[in-house]
Tab-separated table of C-alpha atoms and ligand atoms in Angstrom:
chain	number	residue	atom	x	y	z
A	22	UNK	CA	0.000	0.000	0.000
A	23	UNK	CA	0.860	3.626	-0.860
A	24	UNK	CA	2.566	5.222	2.350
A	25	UNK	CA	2.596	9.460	2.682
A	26	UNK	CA	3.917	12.026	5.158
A	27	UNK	CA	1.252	13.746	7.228
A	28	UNK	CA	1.922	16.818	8.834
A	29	UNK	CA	0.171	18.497	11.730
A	30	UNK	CA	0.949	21.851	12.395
A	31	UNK	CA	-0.683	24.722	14.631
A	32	UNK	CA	0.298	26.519	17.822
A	33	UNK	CA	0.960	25.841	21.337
A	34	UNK	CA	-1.290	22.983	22.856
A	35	UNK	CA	-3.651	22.606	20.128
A	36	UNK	CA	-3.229	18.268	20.395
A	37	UNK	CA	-1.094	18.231	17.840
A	38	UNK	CA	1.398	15.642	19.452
A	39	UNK	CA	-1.747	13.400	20.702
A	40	UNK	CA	-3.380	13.519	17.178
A	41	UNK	CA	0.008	12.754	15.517
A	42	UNK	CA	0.520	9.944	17.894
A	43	UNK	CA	-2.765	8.311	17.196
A	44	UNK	CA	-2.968	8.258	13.378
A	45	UNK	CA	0.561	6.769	13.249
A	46	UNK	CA	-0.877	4.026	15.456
A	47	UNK	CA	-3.559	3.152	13.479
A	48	UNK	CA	-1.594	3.951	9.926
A	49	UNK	CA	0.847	1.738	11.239
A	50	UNK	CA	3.375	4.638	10.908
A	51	UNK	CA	6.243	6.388	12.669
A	52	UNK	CA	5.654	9.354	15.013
A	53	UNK	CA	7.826	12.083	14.994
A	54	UNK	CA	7.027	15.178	18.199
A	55	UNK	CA	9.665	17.738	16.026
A	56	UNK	CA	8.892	20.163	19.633
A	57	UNK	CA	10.236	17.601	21.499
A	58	UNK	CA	13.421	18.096	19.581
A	59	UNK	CA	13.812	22.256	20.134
A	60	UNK	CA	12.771	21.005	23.877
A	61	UNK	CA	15.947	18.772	24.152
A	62	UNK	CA	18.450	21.067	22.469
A	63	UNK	CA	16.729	24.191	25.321
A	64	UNK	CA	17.264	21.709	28.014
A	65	UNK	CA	21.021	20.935	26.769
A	66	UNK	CA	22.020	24.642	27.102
A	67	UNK	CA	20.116	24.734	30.019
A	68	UNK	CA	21.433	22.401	32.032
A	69	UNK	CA	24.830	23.240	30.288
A	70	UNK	CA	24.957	26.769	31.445
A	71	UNK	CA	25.095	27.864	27.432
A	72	UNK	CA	24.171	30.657	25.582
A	73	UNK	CA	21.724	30.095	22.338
A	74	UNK	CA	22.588	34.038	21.784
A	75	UNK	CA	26.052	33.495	21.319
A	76	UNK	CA	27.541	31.686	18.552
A	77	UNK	CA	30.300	29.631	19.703
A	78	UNK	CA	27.854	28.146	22.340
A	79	UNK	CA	25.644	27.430	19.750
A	80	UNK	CA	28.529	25.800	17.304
A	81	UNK	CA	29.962	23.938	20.630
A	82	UNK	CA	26.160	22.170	21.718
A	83	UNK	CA	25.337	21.550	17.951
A	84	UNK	CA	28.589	19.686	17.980
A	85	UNK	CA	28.025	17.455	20.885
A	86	UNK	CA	24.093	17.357	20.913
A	87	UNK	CA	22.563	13.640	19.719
A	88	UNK	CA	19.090	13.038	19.208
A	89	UNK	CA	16.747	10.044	18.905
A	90	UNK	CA	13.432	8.937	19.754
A	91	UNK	CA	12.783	5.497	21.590
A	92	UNK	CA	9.366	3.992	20.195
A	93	UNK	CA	7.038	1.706	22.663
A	94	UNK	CA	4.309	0.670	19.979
A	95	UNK	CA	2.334	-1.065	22.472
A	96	UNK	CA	1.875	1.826	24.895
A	97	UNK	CA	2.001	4.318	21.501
A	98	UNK	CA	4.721	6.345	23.485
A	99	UNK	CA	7.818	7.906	21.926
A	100	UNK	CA	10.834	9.169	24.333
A	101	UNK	CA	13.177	11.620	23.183
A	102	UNK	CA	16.743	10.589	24.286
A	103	UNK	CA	19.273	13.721	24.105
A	104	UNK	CA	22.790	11.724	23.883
A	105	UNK	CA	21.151	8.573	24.717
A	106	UNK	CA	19.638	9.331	27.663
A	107	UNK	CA	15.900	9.760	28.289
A	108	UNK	CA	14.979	13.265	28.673
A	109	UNK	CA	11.216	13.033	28.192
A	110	UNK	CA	10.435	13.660	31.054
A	111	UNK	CA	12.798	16.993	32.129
A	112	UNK	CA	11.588	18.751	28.741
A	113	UNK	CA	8.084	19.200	29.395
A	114	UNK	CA	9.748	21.230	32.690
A	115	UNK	CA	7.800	24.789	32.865
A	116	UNK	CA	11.386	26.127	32.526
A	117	UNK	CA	11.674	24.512	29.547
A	118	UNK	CA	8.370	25.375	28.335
A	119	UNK	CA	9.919	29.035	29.316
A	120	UNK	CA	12.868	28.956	26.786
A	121	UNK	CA	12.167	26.557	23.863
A	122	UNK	CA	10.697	29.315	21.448
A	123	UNK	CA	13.752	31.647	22.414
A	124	UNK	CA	15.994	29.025	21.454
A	125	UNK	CA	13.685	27.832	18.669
A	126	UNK	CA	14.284	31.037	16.717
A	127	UNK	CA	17.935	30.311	16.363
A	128	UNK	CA	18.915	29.895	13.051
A	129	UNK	CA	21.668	27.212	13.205
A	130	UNK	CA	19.522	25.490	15.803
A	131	UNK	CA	16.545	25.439	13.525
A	132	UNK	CA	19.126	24.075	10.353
A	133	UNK	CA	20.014	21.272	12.382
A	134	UNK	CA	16.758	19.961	13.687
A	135	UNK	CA	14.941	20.305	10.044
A	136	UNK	CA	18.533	18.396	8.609
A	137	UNK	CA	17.425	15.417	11.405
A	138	UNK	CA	13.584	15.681	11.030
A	139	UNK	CA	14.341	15.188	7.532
A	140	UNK	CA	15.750	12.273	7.417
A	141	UNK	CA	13.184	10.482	8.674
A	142	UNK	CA	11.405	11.020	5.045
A	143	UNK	CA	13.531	8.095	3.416
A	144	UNK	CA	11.004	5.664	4.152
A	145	UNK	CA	7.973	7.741	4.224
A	146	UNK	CA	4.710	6.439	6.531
A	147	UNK	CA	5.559	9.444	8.796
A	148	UNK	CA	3.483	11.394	10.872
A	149	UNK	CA	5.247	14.314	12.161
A	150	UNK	CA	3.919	17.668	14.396
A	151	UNK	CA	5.413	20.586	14.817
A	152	UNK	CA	5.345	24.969	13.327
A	153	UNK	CA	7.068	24.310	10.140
A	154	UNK	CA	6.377	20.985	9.180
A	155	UNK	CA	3.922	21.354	6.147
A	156	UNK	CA	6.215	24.786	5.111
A	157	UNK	CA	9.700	24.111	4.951
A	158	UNK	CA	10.554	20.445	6.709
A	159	UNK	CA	8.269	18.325	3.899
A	160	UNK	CA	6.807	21.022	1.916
A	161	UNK	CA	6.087	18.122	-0.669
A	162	UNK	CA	3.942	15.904	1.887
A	163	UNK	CA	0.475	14.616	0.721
A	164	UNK	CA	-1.678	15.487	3.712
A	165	UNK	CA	-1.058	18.750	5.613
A	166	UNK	CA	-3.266	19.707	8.427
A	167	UNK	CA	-2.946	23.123	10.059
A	168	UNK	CA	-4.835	22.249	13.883
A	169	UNK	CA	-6.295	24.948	15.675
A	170	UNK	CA	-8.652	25.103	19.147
A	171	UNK	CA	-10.226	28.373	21.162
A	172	UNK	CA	-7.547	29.915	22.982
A	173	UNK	CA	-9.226	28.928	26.281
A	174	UNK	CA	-9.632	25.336	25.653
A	175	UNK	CA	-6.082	24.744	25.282
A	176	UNK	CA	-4.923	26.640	28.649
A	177	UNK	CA	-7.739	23.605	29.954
A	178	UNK	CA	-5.724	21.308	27.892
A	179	UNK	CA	-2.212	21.863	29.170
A	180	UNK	CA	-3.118	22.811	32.809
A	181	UNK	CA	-4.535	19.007	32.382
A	182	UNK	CA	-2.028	17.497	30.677
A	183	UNK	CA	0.585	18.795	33.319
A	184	UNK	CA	-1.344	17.776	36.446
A	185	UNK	CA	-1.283	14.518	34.729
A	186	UNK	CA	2.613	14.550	34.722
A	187	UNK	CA	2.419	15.497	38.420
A	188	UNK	CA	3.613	18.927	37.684
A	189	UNK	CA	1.594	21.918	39.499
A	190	UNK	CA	1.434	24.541	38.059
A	191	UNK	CA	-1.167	27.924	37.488
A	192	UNK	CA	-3.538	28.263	34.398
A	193	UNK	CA	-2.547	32.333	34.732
A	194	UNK	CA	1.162	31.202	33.949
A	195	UNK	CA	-0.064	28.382	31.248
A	196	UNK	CA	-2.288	31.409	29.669
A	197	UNK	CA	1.026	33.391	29.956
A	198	UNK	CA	3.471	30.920	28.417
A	199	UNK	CA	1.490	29.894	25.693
A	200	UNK	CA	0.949	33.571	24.071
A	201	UNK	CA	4.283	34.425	24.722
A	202	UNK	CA	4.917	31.149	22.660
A	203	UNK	CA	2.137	32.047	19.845
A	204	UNK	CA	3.972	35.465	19.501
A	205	UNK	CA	7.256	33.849	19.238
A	206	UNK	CA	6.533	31.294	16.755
A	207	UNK	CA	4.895	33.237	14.760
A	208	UNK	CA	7.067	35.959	14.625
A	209	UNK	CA	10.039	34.747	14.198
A	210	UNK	CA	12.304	35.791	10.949
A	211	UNK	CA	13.217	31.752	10.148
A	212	UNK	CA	10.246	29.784	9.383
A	213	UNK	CA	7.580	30.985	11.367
A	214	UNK	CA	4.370	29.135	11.836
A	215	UNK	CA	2.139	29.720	9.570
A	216	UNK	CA	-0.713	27.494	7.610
A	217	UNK	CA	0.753	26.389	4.553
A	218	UNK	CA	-1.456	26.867	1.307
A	219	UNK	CA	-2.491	23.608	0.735
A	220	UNK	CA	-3.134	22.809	4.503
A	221	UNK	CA	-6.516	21.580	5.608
A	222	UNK	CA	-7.139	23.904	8.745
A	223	UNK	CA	-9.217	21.246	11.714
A	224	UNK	CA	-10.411	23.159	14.670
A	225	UNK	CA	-11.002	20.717	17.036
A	226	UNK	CA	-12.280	22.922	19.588
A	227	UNK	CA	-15.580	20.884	20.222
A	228	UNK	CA	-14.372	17.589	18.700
A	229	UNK	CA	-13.916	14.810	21.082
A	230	UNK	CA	-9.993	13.212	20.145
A	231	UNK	CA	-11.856	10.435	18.185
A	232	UNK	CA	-13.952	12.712	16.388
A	233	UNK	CA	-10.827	14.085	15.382
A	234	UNK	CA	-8.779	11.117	14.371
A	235	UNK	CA	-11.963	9.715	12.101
A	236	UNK	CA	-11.932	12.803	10.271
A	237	UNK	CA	-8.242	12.710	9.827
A	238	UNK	CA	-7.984	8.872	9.183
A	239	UNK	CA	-10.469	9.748	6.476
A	240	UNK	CA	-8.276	12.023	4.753
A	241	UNK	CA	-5.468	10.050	4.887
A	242	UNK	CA	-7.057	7.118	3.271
A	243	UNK	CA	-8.152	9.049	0.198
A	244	UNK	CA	-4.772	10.113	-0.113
A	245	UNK	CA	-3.489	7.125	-0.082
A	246	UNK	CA	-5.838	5.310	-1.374
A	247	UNK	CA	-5.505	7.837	-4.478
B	18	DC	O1	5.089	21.427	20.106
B	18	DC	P1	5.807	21.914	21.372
B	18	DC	O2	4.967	22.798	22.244
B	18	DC	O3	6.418	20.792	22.137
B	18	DC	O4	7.004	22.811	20.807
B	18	DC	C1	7.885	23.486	21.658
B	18	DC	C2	8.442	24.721	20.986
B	18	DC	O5	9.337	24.340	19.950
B	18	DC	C3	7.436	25.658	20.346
B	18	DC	O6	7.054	26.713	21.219
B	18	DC	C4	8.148	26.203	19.141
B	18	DC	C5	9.227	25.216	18.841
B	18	DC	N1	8.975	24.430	17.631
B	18	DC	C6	9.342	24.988	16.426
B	18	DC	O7	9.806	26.122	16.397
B	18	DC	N2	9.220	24.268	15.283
B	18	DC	C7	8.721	23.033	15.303
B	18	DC	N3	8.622	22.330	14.154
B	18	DC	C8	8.289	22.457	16.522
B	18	DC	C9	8.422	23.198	17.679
């Protein structure tokens, strides 16, 4: 059978990564959280004591910085390790959550994340979230979907998703963080988020997640079923 890329783009806490994650399950496809990789390389100057605003810092952590993600197909998870280790945990840290579109707007940062995100497209069957995905990462994919949700919803979203994790934290500062992020992201001079022309926009404000992932999974099979 035909395989595709999918992309799933859209700002901060939207359910990109949880949408991703479940139509690569059923497609029988790999998932690929491209946030999770800008979270890693913040955490590594973090906990580093480096500079993403100088450039020798930046040249120095690019050197040293390895990335790969650690599948579990029967609990549908997928682990960032940053030099082997398991870091999937640390990066979803409000401090990272803090940083990641400062150090996302890096241009030598961004050049070496898109250089590793794309070589996942050898074997196509992808599904991969992030900003830029449809635009400049696989501006040639069959099925782009730009996801949006009410602004309020996804402050519920995240304040849920981190008292999940354990994590306490405000929705004030979650409301805070994630339009400081929106501004960011899409303001940015390199590859800022924005829908790309052929993207399907999905607000899945009052969809239920599998409301969501029939409409998607429908897609997908016309594509590539075309
Ligand atoms: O999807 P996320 O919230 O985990 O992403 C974290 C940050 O990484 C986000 O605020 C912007 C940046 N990012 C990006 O610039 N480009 C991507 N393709 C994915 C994420």
């Amino acid at each position: 059978m035909k395989k595709i890329i999918i992309t799933i783009d859209g700002y901060s806490s939207c359910g990109k990564s949880t949408l991703a994650k479940q139509v690569a399950k059923q497609l029988n496809y790999v998932f690929v959280d491209s946030g999770a990789m800008y979270r890693a390389v913040t955490y590594y100057f973090i906990k580093n004591n480096l500079n993403w605003e100088l450039a020798e810092d930046v040249t120095n952590a690019l050197g040293k910085i390895s990335l790969a993600f650690e599948y579990n197909y029967e609990n549908g998870t997928s682990d960032i390790l940053l030099n082997g280790e398991n870091v999937e945990n640390e990066i979803r840290e409000m401090y990272v959550n803090d940083k990641v579109s400062e150090v996302a707007v890096i241009k030598e940062i961004r050049e070496f994340t898109v250089a590793e995100q794309q070589k996942n497209s050898v074997s196509k069957g992808i599904v991969m979230d992030g900003r830029d995905i449809g635009t400049v990462v696989f501006p040639n994919a069959e099925l782009k979907i730009f996801l949006t949700a009410d602004p309020e919803e996804r402050v519920e979203r995240r304040y849920n998703q981190l008292l999940h994790l354990g994590k306490s934290v405000d929705r004030e500062e979650i409301k805070k963080n994630l339009e400081k992020r929106d501004y960011i992201d899409t303001h940015r001079e390199v590859s800022p988020l924005k829908k790309a022309d052929d993207a399907i926009t999905l607000d899945n404000t009052d969809l239920t997640t599998t409301e969501q992932l029939e409409i998607v999974l429908g897609w997908a099979n016309e594509k590539i079923n075309n």
